[in-house]
PDB file of C-alpha atoms in Angstrom:
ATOM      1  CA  UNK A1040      25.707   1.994  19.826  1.00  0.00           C
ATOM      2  CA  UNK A1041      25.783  -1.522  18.467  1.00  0.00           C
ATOM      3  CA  UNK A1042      23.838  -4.644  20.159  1.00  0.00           C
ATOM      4  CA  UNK A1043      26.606  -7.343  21.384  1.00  0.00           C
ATOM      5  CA  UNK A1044      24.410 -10.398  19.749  1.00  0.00           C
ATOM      6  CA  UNK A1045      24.943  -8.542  16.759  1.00  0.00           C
ATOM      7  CA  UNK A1046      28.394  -8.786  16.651  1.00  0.00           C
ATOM      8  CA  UNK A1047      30.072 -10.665  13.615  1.00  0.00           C
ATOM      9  CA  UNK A1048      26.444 -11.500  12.671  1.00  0.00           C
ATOM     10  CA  UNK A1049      24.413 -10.430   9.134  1.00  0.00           C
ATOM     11  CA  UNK A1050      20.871 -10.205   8.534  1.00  0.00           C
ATOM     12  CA  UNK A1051      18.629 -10.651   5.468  1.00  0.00           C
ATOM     13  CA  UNK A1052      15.904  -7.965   5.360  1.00  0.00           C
ATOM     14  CA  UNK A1053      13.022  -8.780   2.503  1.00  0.00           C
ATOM     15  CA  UNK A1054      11.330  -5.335   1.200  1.00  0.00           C
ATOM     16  CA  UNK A1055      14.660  -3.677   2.460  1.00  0.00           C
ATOM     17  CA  UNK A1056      14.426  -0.654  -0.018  1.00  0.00           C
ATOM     18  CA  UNK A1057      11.931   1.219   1.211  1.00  0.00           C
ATOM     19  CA  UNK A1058       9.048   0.958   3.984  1.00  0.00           C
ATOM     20  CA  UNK A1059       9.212  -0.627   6.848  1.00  0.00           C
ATOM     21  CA  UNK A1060      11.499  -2.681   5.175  1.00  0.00           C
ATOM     22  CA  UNK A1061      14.205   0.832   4.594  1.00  0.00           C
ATOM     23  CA  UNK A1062      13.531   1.964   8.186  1.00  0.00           C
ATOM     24  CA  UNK A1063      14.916  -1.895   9.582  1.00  0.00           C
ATOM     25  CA  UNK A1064      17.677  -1.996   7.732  1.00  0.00           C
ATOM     26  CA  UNK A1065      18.822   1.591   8.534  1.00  0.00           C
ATOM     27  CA  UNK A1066      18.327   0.418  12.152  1.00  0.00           C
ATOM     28  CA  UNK A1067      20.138  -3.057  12.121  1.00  0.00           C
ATOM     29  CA  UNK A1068      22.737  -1.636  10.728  1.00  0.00           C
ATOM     30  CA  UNK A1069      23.293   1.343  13.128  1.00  0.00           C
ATOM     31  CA  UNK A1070      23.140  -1.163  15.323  1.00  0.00           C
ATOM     32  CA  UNK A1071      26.032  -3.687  14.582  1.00  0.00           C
ATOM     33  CA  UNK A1072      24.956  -6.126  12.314  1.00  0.00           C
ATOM     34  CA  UNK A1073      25.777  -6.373   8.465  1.00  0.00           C
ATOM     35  CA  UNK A1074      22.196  -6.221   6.329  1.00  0.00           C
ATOM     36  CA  UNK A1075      21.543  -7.690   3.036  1.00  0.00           C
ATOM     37  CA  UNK A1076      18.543  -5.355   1.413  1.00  0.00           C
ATOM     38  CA  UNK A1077      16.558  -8.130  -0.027  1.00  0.00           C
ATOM     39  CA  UNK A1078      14.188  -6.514  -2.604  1.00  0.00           C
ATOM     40  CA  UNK A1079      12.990  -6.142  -6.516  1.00  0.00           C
ATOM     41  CA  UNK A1080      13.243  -2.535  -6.409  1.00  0.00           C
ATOM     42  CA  UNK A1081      16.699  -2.673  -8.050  1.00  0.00           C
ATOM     43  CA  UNK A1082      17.638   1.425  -7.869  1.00  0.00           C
ATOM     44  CA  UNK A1083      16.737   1.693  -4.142  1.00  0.00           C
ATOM     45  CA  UNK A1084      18.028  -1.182  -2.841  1.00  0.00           C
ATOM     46  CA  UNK A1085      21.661  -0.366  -4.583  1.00  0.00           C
ATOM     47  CA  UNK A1086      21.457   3.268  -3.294  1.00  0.00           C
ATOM     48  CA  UNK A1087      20.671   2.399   0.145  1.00  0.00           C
ATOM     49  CA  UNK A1088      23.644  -0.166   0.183  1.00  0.00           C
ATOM     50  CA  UNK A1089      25.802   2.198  -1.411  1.00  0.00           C
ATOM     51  CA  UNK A1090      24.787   4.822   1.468  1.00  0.00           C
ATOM     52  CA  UNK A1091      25.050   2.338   4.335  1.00  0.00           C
ATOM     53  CA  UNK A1092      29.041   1.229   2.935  1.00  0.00           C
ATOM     54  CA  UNK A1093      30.468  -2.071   3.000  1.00  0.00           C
ATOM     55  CA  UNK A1094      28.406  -4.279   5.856  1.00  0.00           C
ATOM     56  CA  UNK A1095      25.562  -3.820   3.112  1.00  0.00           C
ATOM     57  CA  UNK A1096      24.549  -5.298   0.121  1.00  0.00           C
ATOM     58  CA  UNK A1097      21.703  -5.536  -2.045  1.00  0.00           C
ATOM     59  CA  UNK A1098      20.222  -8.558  -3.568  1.00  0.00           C
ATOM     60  CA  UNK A1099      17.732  -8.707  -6.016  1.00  0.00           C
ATOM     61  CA  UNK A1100      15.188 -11.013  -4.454  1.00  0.00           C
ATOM     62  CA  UNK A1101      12.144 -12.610  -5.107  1.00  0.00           C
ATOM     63  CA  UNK A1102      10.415 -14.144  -2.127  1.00  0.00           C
ATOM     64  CA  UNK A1103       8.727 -16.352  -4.020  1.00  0.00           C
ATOM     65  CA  UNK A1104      11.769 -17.472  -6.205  1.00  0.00           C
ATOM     66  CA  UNK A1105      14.089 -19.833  -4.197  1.00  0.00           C
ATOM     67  CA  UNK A1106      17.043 -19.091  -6.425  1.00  0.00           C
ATOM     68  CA  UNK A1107      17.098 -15.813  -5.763  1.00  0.00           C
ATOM     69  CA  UNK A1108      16.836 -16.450  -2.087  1.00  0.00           C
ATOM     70  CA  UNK A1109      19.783 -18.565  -1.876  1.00  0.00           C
ATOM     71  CA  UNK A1110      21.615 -16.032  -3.602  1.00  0.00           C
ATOM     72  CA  UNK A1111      20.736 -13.515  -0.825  1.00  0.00           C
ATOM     73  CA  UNK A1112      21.359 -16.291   1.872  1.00  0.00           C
ATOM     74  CA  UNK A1113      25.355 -16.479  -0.192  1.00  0.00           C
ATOM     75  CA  UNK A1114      25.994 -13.024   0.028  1.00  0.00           C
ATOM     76  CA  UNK A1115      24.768 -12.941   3.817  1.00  0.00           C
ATOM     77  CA  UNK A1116      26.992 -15.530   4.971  1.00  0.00           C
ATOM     78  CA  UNK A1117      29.989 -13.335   2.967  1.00  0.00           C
ATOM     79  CA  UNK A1118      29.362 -10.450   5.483  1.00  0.00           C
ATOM     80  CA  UNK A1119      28.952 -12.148   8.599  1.00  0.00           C
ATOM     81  CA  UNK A1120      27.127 -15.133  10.517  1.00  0.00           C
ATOM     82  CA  UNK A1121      23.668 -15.397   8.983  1.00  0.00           C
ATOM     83  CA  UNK A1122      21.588 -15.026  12.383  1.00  0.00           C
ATOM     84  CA  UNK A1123      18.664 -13.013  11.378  1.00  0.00           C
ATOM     85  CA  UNK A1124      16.184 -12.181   9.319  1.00  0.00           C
ATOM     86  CA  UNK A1125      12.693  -9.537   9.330  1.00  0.00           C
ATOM     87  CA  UNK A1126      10.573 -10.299   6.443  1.00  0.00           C
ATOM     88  CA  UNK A1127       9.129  -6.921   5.731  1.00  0.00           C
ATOM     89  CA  UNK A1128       8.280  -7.174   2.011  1.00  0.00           C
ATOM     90  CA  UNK A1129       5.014  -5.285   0.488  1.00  0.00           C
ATOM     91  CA  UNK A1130       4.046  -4.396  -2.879  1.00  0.00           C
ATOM     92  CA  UNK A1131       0.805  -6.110  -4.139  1.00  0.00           C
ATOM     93  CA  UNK A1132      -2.952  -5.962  -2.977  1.00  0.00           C
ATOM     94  CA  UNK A1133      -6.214  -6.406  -4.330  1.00  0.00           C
ATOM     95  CA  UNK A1134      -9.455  -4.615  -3.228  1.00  0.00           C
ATOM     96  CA  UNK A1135     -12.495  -6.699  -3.980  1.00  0.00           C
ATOM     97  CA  UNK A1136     -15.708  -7.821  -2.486  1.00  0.00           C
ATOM     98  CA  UNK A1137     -15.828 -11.708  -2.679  1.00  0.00           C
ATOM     99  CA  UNK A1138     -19.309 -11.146  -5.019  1.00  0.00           C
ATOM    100  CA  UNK A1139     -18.895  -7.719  -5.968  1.00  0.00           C
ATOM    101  CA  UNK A1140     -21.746  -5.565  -6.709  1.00  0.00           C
ATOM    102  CA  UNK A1141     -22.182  -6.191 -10.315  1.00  0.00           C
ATOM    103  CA  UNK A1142     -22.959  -9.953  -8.649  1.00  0.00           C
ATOM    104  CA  UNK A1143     -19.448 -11.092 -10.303  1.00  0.00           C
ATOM    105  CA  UNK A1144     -17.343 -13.286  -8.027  1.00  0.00           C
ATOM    106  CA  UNK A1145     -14.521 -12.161  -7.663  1.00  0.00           C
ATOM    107  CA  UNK A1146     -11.164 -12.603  -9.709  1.00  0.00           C
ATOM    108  CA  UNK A1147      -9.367 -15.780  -8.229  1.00  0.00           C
ATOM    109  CA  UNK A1148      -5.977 -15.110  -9.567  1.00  0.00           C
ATOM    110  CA  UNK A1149      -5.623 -11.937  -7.563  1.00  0.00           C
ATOM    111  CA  UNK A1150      -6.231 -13.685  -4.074  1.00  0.00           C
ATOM    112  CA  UNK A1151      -3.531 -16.228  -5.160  1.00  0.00           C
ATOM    113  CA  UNK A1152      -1.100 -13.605  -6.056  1.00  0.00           C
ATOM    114  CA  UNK A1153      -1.689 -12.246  -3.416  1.00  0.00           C
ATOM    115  CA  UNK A1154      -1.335 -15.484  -0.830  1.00  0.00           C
ATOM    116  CA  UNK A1155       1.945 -16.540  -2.702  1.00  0.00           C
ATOM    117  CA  UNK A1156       3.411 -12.588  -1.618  1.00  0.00           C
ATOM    118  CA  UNK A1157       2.885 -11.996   1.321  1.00  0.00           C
ATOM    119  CA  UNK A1158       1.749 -16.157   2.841  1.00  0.00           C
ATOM    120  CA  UNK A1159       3.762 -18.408   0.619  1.00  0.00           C
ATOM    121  CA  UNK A1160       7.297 -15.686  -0.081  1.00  0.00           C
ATOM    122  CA  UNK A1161       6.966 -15.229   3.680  1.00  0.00           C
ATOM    123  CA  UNK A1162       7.273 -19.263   4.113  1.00  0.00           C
ATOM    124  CA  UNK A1163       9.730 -19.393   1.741  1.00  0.00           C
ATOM    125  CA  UNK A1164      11.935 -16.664   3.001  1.00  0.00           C
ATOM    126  CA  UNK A1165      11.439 -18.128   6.553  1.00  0.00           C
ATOM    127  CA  UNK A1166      12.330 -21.590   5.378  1.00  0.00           C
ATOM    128  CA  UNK A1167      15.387 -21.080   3.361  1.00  0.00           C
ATOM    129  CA  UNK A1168      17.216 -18.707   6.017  1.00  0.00           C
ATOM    130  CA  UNK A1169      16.289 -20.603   8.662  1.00  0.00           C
ATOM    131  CA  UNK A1170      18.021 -23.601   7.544  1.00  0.00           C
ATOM    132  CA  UNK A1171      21.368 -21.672   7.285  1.00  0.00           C
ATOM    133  CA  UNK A1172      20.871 -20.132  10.457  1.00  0.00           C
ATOM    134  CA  UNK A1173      20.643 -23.851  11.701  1.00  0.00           C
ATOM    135  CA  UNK A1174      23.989 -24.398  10.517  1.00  0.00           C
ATOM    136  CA  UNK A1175      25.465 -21.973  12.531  1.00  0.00           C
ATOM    137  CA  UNK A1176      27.225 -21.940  15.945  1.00  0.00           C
ATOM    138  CA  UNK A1177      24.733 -22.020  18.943  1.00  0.00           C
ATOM    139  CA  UNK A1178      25.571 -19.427  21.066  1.00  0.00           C
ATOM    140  CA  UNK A1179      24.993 -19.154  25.111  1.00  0.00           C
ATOM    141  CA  UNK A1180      21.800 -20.659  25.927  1.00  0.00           C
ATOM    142  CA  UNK A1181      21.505 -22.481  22.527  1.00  0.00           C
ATOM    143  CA  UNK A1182      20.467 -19.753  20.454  1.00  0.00           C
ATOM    144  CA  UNK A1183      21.624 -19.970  16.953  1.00  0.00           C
ATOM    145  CA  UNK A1184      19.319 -16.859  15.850  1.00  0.00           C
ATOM    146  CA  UNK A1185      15.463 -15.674  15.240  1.00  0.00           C
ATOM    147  CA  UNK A1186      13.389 -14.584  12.712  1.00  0.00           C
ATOM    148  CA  UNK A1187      10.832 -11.598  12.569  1.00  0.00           C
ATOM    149  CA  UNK A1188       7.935 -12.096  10.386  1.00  0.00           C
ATOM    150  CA  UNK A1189       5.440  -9.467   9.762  1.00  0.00           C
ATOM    151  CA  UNK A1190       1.350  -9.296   9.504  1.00  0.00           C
ATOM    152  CA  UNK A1191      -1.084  -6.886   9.735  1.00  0.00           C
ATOM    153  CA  UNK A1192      -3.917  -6.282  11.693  1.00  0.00           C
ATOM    154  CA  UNK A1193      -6.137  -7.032   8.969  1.00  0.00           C
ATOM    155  CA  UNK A1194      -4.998 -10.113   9.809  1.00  0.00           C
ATOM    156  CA  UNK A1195      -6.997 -10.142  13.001  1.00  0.00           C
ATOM    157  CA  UNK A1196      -9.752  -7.401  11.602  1.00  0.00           C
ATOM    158  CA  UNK A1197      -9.585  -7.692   7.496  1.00  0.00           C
ATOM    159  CA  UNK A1198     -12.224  -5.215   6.116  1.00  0.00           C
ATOM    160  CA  UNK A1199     -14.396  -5.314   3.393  1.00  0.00           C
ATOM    161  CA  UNK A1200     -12.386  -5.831   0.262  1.00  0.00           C
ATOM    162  CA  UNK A1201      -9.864  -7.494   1.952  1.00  0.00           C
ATOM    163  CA  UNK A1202     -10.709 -10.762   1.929  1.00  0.00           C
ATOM    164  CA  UNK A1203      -7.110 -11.874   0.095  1.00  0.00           C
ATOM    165  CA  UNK A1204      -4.694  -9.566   1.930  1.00  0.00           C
ATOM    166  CA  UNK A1205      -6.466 -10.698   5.296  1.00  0.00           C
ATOM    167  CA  UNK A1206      -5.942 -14.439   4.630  1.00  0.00           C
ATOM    168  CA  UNK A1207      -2.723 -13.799   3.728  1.00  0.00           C
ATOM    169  CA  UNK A1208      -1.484 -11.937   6.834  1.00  0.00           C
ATOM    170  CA  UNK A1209      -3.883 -14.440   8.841  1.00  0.00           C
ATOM    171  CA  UNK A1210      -1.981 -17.236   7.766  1.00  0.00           C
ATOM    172  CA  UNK A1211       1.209 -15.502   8.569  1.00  0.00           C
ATOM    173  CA  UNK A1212      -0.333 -14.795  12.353  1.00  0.00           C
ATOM    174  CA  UNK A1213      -0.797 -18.532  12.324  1.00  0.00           C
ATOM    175  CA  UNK A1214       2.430 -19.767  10.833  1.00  0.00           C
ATOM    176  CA  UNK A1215       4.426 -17.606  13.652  1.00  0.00           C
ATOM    177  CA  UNK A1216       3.862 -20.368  16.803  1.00  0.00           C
ATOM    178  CA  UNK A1217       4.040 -23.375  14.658  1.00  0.00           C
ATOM    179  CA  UNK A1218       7.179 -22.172  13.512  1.00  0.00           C
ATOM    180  CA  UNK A1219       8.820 -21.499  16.548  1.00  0.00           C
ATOM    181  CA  UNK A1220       8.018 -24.415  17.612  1.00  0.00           C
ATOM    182  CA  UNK A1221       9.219 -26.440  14.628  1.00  0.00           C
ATOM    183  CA  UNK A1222      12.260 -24.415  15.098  1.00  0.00           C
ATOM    184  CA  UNK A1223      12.973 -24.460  18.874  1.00  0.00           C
ATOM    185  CA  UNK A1224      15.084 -27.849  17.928  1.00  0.00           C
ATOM    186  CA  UNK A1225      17.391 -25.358  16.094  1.00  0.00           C
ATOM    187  CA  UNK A1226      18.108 -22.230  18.459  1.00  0.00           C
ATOM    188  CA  UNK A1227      15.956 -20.229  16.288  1.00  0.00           C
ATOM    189  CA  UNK A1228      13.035 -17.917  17.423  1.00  0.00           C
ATOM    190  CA  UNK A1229      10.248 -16.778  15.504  1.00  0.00           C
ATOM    191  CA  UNK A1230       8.001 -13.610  16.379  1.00  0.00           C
ATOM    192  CA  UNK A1231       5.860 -11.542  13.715  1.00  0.00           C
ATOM    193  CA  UNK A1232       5.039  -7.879  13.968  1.00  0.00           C
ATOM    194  CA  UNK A1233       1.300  -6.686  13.176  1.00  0.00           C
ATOM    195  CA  UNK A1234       1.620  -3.397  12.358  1.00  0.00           C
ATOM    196  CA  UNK A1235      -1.640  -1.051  11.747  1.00  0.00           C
ATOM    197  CA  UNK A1236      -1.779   1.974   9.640  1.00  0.00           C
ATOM    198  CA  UNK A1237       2.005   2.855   9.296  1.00  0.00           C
ATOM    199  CA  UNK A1238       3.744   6.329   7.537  1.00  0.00           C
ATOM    200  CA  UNK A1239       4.964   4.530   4.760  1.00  0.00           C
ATOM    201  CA  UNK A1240       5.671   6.545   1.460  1.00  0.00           C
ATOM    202  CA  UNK A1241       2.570   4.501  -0.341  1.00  0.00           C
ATOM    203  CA  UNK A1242       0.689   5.840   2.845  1.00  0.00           C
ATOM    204  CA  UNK A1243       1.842   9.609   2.500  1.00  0.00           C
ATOM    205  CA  UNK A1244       1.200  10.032  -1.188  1.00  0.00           C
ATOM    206  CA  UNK A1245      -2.847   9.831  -0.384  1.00  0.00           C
ATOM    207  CA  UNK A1246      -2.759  13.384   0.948  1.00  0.00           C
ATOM    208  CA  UNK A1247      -2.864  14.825   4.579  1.00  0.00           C
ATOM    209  CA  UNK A1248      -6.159  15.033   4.703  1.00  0.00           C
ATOM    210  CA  UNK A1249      -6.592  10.880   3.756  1.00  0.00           C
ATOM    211  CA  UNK A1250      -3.771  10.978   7.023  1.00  0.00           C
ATOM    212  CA  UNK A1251      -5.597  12.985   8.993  1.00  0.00           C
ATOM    213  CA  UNK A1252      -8.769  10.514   8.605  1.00  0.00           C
ATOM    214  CA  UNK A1253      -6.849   7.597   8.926  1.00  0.00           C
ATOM    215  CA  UNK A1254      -5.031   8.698  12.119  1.00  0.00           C
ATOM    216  CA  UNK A1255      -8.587   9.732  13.984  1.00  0.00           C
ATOM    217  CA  UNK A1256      -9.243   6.371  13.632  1.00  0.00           C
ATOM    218  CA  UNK A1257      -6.364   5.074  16.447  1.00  0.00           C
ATOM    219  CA  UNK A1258      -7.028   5.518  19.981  1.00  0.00           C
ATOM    220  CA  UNK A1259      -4.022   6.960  21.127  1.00  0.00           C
ATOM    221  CA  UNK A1260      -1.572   8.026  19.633  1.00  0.00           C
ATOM    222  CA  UNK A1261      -3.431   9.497  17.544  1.00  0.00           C
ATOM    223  CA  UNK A1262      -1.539   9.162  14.382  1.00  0.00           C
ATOM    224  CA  UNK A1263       0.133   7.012  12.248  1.00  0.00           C
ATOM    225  CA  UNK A1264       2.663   4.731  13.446  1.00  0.00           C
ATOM    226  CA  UNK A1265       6.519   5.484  12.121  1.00  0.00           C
ATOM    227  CA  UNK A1266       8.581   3.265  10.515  1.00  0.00           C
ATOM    228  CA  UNK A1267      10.925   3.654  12.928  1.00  0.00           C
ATOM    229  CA  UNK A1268       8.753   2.390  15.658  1.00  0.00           C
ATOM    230  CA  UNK A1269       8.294  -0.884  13.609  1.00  0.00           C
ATOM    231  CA  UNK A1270      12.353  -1.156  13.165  1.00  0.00           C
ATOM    232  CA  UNK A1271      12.495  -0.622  17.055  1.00  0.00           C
ATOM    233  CA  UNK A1272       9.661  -3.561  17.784  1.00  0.00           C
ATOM    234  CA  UNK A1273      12.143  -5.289  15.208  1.00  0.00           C
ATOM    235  CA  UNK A1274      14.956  -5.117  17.167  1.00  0.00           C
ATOM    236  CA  UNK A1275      13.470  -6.234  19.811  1.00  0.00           C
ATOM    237  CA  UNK A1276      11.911  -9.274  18.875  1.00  0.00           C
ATOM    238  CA  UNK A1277      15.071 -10.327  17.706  1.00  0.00           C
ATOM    239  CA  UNK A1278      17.000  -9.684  20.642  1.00  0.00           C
ATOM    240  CA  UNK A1279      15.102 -10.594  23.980  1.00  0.00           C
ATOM    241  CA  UNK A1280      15.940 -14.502  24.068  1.00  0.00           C
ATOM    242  CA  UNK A1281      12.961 -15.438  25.724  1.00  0.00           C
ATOM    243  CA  UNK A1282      10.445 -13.804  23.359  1.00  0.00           C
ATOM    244  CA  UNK A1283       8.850 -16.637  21.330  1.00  0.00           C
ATOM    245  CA  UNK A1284       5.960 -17.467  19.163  1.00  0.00           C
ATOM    246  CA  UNK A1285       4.680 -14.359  19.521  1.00  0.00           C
ATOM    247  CA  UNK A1286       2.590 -11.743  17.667  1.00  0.00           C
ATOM    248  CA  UNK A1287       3.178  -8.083  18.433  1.00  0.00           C
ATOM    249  CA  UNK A1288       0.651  -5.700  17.424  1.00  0.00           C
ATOM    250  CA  UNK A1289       1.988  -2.215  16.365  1.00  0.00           C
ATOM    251  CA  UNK A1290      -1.342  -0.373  15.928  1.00  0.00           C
ATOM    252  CA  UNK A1291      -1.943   2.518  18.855  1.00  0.00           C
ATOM    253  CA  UNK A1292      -4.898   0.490  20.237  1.00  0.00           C
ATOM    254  CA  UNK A1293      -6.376   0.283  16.344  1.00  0.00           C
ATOM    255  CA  UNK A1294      -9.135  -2.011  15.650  1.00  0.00           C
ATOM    256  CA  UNK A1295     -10.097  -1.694  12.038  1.00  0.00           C
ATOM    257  CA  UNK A1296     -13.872  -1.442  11.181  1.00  0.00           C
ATOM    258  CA  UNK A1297     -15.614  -3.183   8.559  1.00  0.00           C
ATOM    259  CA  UNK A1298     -14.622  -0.234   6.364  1.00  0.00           C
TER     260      UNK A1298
END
């Protein structure tokens, strides 16, 4: 099965090797379009291109490095029409009170590493692809192509010790309508996914039993959401043409507590 508005098209997918990021490719690609794997995690991201054949490739790619980003963007436009991209990328957090209970405040450059991850790399990403996709053919209706951002729900509901992931993923909730409305002028759409507590492998390697209390904490289902449910959302967002400026929560009904 293959999506028609992915035809001739590519896609950059940031945290491609593994996560979410792993289950989206897998799925844009069964689905028609040609995926660069956008990621540091060098080993994955060549085996999964490998795996996937020729309308892959992987890129080494730091979000926050815009040379390595425009090296992604080149190889893109090699494989097809650069129309799409999901930022999906993970891999840093800090857990800390803002005065933690020794009284120390608490350590500054971790929120900032933290911002420029998952805020500023996701601006980045979002500003360097989108400018391609500009340059591309409009297609019926005047759609050159759309971005999928992603969040959290600790965006909406950070808990304690997460003051610098929840700004981060808060300013990503608020970059999503401002952005699609900077880039309306262009044909390009921009959602963002929230996801909740997902099955990722960082997720399963705390134990059933941390699973088990995790997943009592979601209404219904009562479990953990899939990756492949996020790559499906994914899909979507970047295929219904009058889906815009939005922010789709993932999260079985979750509302996270203060802890």
């Amino acid at each position: 099965m293959t999506v028609a508005a992915f035809n001739g098209a590519s896609a950059i997918v940031s945290g491609g090797a593994g996560g979410l990021g792993e289950a989206t490719v897998r799925r844009l690609h069964a689905e028609g379009l040609a995926v660069v794997i956008a990621d540091v995690a060098q080993d994955k991201g060549k085996a999964l291109a490998d795996e996937l054949g020729p309308r892959a490739a992987y890129v080494d790619t730091d979000v926050t490095d815009e040379h390595s980003i425009r090296a992604a963007i080149e190889v893109a436009d090699n494989l097809g029409t650069l129309r799409y991209a999901v930022v999906a990328h993970g891999g840093f957090g800090v857990a800390q009170r803002i005065v933690q209970r020794d009284g120390s405040p608490a350590d500054f450059g971790g929120f900032t590493k933290t911002i420029d991850l998952y805020l500023n790399g996701t601006y980045n990403l979002a500003r360097l692809v989108a400018a391609a996709v500009a340059a591309a053919e409009p297609r019926d209706g005047g759609e050159r192509g759309a971005l999928v951002l992603t969040a959290s729900i600790a965006g909406y509901e950070g808990q304690i010790g997460q003051s610098a992931y929840a700004a981060a993923k808060a300013g990503v909730i608020g970059l999503t309508l401002a952005a699609a409305r900077d880039l309306g002028a262009a044909g390009i759409r921009v959602n963002t996914i929230a996801p909740g507590t997902m099955k990722t492998p960082i997720m399963e390697s705390v134990g059933e039993e941390a699973i088990a209390q995790f997943a009592a904490n979601v209404p219904f289902p009562r479990r953990l959401g899939e990756p492949s449910e996020f790559a499906d959302a994914a899909v979507f967002l970047l295929t219904n043409g009058y889906v815009n400026g939005e922010v789709l929560r993932l999260d079985g009904a979750q509302r996270f507590a203060p802890k």
